[in-house]
PDB file of C-alpha atoms in Angstrom:
ATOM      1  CA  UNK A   1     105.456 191.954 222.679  1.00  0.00           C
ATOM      2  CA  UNK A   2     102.050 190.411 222.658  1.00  0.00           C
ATOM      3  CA  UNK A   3     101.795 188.069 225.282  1.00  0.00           C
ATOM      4  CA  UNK A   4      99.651 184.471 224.793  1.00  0.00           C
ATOM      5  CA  UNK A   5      97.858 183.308 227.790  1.00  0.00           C
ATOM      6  CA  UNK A   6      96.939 179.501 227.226  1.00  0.00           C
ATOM      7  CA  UNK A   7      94.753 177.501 229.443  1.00  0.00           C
ATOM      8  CA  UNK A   8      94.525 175.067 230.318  1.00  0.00           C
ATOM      9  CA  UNK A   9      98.296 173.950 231.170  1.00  0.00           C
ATOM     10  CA  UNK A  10      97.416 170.266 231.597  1.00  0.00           C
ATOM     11  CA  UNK A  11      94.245 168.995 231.251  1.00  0.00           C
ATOM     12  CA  UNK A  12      93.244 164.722 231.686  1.00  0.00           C
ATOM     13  CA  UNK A  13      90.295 163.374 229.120  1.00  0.00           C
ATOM     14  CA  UNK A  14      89.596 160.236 228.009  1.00  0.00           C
ATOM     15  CA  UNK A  15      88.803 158.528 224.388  1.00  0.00           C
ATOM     16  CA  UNK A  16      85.755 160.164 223.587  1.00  0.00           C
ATOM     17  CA  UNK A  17      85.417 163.496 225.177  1.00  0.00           C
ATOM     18  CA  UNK A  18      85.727 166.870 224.081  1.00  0.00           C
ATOM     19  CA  UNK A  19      88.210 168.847 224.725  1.00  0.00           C
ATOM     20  CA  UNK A  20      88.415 172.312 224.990  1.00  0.00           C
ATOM     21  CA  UNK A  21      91.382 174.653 225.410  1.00  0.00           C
ATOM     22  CA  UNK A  22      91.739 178.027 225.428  1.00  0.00           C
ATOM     23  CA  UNK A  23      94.323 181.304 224.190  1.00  0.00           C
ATOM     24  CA  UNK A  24      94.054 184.750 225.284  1.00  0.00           C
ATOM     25  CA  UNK A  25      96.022 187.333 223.757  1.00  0.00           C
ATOM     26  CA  UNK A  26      97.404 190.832 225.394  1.00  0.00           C
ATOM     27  CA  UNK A  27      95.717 192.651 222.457  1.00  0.00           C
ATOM     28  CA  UNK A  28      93.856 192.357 219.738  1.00  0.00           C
ATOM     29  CA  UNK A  29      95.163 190.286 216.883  1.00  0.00           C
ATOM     30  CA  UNK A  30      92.453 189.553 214.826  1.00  0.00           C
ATOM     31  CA  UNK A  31      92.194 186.646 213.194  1.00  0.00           C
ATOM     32  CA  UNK A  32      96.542 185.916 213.001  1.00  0.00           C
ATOM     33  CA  UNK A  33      96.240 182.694 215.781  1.00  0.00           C
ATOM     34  CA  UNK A  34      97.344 179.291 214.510  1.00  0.00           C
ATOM     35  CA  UNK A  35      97.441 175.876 216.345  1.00  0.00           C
ATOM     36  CA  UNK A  36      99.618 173.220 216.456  1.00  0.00           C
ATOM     37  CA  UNK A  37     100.185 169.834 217.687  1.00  0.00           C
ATOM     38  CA  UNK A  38     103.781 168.808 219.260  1.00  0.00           C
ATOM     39  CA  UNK A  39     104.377 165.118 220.185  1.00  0.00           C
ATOM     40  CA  UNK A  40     107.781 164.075 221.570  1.00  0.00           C
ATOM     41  CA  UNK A  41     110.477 163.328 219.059  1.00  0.00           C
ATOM     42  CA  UNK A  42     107.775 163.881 216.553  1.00  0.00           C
ATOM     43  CA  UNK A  43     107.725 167.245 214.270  1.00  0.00           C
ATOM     44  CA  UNK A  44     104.791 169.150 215.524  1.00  0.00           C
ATOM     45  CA  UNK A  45     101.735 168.874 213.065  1.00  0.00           C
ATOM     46  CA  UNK A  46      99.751 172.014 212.343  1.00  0.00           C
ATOM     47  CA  UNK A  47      96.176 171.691 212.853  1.00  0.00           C
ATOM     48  CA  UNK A  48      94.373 175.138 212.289  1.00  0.00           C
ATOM     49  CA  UNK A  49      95.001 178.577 211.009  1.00  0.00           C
ATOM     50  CA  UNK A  50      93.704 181.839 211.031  1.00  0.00           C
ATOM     51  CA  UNK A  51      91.900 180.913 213.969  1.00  0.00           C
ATOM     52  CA  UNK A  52      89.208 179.002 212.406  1.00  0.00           C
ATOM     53  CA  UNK A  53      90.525 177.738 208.900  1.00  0.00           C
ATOM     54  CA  UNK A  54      91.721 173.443 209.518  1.00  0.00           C
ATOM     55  CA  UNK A  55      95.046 172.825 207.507  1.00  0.00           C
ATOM     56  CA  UNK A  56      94.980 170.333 204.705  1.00  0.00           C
ATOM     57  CA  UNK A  57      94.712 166.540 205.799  1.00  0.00           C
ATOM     58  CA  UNK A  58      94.211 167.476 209.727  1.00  0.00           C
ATOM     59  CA  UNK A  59      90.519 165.659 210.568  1.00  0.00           C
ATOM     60  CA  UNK A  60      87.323 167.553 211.327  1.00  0.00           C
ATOM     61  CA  UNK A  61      87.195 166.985 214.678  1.00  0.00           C
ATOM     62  CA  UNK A  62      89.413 169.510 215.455  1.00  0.00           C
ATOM     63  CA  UNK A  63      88.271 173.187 215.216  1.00  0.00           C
ATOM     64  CA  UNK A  64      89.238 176.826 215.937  1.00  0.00           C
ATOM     65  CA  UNK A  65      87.005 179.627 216.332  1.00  0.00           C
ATOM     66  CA  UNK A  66      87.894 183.225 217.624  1.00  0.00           C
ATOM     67  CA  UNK A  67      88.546 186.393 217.117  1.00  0.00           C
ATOM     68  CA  UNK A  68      90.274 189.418 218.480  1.00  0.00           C
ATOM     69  CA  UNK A  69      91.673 188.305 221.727  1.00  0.00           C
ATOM     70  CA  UNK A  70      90.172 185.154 222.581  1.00  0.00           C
ATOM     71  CA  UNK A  71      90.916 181.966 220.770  1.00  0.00           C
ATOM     72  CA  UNK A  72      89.460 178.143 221.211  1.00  0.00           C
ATOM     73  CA  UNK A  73      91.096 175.167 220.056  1.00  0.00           C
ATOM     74  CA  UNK A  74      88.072 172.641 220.589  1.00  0.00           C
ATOM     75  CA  UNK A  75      89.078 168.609 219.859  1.00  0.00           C
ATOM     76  CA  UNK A  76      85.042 166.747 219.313  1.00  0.00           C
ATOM     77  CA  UNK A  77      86.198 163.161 219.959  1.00  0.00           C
ATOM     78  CA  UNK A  78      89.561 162.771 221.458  1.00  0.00           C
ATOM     79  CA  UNK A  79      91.417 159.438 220.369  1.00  0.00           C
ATOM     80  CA  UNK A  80      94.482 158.011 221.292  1.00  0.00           C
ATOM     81  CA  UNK A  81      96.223 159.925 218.627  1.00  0.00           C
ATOM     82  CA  UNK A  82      95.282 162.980 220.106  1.00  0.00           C
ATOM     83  CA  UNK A  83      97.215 162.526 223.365  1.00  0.00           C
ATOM     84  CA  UNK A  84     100.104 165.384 223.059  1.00  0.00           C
ATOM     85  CA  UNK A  85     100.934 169.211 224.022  1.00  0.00           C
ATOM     86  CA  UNK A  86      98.782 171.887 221.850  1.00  0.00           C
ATOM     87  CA  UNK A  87     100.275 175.615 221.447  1.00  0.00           C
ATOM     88  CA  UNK A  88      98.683 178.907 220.434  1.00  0.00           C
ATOM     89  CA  UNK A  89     101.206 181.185 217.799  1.00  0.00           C
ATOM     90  CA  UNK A  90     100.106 184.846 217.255  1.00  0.00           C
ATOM     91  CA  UNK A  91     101.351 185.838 213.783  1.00  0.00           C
ATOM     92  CA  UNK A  92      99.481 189.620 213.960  1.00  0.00           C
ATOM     93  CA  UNK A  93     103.260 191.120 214.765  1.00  0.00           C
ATOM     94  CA  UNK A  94     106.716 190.597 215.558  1.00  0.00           C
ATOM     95  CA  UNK A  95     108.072 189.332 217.530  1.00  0.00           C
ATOM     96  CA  UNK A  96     106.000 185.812 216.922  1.00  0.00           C
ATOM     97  CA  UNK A  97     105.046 184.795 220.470  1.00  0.00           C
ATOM     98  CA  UNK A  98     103.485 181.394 221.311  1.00  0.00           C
ATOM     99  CA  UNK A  99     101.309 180.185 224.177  1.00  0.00           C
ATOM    100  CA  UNK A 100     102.715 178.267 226.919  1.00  0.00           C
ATOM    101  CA  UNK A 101     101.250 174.876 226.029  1.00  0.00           C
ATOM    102  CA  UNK A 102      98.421 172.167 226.693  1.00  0.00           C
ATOM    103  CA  UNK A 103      99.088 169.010 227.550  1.00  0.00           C
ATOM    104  CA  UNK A 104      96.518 166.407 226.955  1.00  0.00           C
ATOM    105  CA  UNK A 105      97.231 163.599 229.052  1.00  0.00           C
ATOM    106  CA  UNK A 106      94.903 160.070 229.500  1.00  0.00           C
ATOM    107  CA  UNK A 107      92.779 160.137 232.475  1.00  0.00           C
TER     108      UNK A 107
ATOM    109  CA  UNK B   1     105.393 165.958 201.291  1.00  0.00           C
ATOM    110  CA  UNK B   2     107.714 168.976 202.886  1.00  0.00           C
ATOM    111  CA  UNK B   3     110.276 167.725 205.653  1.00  0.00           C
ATOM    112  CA  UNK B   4     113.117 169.377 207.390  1.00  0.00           C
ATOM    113  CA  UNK B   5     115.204 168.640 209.738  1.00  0.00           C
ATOM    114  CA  UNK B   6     118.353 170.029 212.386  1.00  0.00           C
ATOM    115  CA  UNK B   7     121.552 169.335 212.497  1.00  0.00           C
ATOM    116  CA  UNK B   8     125.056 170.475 214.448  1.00  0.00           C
ATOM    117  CA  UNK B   9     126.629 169.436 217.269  1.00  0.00           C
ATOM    118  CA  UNK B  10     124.815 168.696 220.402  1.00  0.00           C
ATOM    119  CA  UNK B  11     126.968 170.596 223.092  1.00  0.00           C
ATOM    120  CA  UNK B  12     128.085 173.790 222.678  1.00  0.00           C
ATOM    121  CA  UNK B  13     130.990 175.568 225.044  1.00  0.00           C
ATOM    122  CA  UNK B  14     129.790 178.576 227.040  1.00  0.00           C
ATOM    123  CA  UNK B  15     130.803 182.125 225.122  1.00  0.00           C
ATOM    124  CA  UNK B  16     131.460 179.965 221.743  1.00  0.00           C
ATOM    125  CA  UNK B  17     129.053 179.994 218.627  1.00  0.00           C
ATOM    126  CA  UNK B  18     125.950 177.461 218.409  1.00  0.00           C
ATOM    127  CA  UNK B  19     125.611 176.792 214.255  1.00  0.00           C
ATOM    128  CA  UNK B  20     122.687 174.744 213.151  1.00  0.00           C
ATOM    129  CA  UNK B  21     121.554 173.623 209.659  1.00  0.00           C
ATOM    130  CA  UNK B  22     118.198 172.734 208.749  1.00  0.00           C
ATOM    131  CA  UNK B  23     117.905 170.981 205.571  1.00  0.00           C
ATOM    132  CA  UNK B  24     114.553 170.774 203.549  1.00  0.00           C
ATOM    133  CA  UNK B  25     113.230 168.055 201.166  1.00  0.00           C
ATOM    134  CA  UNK B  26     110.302 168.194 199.253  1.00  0.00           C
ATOM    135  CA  UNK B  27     109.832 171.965 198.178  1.00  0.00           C
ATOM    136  CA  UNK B  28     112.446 173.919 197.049  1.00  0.00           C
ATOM    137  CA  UNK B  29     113.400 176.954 199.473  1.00  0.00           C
ATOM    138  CA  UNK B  30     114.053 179.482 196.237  1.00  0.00           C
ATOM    139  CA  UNK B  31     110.024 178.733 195.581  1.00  0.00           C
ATOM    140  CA  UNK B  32     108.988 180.686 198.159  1.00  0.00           C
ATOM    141  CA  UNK B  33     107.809 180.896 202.005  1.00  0.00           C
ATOM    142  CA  UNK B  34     109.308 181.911 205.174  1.00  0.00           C
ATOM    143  CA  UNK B  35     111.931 179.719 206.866  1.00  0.00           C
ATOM    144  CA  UNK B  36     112.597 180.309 210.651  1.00  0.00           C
ATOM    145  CA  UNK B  37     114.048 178.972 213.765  1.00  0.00           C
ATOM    146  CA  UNK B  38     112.065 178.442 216.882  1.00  0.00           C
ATOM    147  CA  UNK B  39     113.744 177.107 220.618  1.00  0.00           C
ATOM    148  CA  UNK B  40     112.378 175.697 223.735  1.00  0.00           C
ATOM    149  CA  UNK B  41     114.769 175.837 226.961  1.00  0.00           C
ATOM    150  CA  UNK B  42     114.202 173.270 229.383  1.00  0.00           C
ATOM    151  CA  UNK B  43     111.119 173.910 231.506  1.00  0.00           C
ATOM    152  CA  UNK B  44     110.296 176.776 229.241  1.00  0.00           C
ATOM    153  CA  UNK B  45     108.036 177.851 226.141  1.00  0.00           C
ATOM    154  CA  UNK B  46     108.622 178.098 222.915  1.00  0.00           C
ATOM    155  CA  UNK B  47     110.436 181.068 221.768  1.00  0.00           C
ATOM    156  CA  UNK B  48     110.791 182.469 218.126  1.00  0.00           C
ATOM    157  CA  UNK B  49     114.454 183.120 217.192  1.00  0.00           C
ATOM    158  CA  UNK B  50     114.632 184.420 213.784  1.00  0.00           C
ATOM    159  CA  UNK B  51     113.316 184.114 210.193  1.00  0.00           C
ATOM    160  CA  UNK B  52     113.944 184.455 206.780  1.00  0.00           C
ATOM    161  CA  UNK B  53     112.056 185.343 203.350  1.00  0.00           C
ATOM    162  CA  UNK B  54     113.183 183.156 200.301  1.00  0.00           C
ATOM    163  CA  UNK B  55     114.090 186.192 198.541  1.00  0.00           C
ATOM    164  CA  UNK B  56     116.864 187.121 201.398  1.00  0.00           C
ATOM    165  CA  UNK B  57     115.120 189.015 203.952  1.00  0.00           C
ATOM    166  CA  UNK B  58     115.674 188.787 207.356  1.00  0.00           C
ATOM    167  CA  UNK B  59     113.582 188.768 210.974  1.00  0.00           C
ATOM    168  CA  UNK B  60     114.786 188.425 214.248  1.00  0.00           C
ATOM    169  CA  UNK B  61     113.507 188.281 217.447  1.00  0.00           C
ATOM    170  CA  UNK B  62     114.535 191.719 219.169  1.00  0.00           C
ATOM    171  CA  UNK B  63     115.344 189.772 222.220  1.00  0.00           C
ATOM    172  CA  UNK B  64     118.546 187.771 220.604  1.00  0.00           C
ATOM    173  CA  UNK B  65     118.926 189.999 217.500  1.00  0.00           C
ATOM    174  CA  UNK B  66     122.549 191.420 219.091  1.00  0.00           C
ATOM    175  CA  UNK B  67     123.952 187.517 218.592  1.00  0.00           C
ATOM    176  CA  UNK B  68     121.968 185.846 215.924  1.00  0.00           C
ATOM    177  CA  UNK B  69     122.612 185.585 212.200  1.00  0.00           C
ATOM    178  CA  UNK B  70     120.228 183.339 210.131  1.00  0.00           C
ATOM    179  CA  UNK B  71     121.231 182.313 206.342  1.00  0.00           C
ATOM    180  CA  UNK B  72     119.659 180.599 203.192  1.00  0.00           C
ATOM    181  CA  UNK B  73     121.869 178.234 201.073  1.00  0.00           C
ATOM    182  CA  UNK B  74     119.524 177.641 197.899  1.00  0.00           C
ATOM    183  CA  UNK B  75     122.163 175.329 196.267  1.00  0.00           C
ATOM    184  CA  UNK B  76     121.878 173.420 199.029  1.00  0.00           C
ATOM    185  CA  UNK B  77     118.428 173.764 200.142  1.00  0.00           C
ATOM    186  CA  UNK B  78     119.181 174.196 203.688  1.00  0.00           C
ATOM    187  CA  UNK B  79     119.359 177.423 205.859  1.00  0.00           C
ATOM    188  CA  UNK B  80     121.338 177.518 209.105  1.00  0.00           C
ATOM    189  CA  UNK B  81     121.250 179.735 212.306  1.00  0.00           C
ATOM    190  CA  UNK B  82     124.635 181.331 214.408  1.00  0.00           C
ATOM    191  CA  UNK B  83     124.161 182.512 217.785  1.00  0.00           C
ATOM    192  CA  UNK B  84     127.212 184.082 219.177  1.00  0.00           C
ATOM    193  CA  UNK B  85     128.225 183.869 223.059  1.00  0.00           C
ATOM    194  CA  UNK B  86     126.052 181.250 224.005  1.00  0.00           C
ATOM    195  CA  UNK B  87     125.658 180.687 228.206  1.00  0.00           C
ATOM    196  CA  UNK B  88     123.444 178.008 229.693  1.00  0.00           C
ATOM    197  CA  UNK B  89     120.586 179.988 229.099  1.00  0.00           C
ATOM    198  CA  UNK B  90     120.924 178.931 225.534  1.00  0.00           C
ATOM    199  CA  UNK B  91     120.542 175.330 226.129  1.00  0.00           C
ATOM    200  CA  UNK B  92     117.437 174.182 224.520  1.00  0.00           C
ATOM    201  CA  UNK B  93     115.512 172.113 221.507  1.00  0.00           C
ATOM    202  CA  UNK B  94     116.072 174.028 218.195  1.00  0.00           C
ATOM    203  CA  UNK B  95     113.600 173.761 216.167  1.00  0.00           C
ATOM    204  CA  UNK B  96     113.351 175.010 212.370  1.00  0.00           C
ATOM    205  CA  UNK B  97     109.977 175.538 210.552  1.00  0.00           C
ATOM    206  CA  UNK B  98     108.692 176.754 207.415  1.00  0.00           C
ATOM    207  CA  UNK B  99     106.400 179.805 207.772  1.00  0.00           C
ATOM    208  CA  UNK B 100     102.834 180.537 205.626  1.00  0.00           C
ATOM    209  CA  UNK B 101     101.753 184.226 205.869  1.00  0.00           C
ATOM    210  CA  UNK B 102      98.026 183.406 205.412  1.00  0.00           C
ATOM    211  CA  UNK B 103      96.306 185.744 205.448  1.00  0.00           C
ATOM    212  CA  UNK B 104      99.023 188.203 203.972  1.00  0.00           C
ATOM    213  CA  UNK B 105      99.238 191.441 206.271  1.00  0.00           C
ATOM    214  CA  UNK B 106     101.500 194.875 205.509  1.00  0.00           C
ATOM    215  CA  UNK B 107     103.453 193.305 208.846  1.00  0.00           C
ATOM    216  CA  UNK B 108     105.131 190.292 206.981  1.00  0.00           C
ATOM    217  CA  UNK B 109     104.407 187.689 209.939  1.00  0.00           C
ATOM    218  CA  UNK B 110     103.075 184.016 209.174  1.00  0.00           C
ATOM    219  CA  UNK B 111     102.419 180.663 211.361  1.00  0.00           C
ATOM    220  CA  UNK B 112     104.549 177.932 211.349  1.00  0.00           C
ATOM    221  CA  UNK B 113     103.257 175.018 208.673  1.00  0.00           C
ATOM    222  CA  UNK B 114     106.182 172.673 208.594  1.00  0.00           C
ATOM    223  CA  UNK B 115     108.249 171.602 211.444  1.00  0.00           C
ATOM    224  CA  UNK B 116     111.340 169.737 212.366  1.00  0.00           C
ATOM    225  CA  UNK B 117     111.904 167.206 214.951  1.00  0.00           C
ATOM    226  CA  UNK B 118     114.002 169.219 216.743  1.00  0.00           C
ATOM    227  CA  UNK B 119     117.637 168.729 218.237  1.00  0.00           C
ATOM    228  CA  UNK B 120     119.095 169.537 221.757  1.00  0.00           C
ATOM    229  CA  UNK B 121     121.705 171.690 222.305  1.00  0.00           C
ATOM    230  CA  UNK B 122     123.408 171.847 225.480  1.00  0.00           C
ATOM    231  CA  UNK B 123     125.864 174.760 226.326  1.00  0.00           C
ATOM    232  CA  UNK B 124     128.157 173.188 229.079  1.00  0.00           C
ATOM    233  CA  UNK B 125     131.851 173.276 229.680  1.00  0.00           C
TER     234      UNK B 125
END
């Protein structure tokens, strides 16, 4: 199984910064990494796909870049909306393995 | 706008079957796409349980393969999930997602596009 190494676990920002978090993979994978956003109760929102391309309607401030085994999620402005848990997903083989989470948290 | 979201019971004895549904609105399942099933145990990360192709094929995580099932109901548009002899360590959120293989590779994967809320399932006597 390809392990995904996220870092990371926690991290406290405030309105404004930018936010960086990281995924690692235990091989290569290419370009197969998406992102996604998971907010309690809420169903999670993806935000970017093959590692760099942003899904339809998610805003320009967020961005992925990467390749091969290391992956960046990078948020430019972080708002209120933003506060939540980011994940990693490798999609380069089964089994589908995720990272262990982000969360963003107010400081 | 594509939703879906899980149903079944909450609690779940220990060595009896969990069943969950997920019902989709706003795309048809017989259109295309992946459809899987995702959990989260307390404390834990997410783990991918099984999936489906629209057409009827079938992926599941090695690790639970033994006890799960995973099945499409077109005339319904929902697709559901069985895992057999459930113990606590199947007490989790259940999540159900639709899955986008971009970019298409010879391996058949794809990331998760559309997700549900979730439900809890608790496997307690």
């Amino acid at each position: 199984d390809i392990q995904m190494t996220q870092s990371p676990s926690s991290l406290s920002a405030s309105v404004g910064d930018r936010v960086t978090i990281t995924c690692r993979a235990s091989q290569a994978i290419y370009n197969y990494l998406a992102w996604f956003q998971q907010k309690p109760g809420k169903a999670s929102k993806s935000l970017i796909y093959a590692a760099t391309s942003l899904q339809s309607g998610v805003p320009s401030k967020f961005s992925g870049s990467g390749s091969g085994t290391d992956f960046t999620l990078t948020i430019s402005s972080l708002q209120p909306e933003d506060f939540a848990t980011y994940y990693c997903q490798q999609y380069y083989s089964y089994p589908l393995t995720f990272g262990g989470g982000t969360k963003v948290e107010i400081k | 706008q594509v939703q879906l979201q899980e149903s079944g019971p909450g609690l779940v004895k220990p060595s009896e079957t969990l069943s969950l549904t997920c019902t989709v609105s706003g795309y048809s399942i017989s259109s295309g796409y992946y459809w899987g099933w995702i959990r989260r145990p307390p404390g834990k990360g997410l783990e991918w349980i099984a999936s489906l192709y629209y057409s009827g094929s079938t992926y599941y995580n090695p690790s639970l393969k033994s006890r799960v099932t995973i099945s499409v109901d077109t005339s319904k548009n929902q697709f559901s999930l069985t895992l057999s002899s459930v113990t606590a360590a199947d007490t989790a959120v259940y999540y159900c997602a639709r899955g986008d293989p971009y970019p298409a590779s010879a391996a058949e994967t794809y990331y998760f596009d559309y997700w549900g809320q979730g439900t809890l399932v608790n496997v307690s006597s």
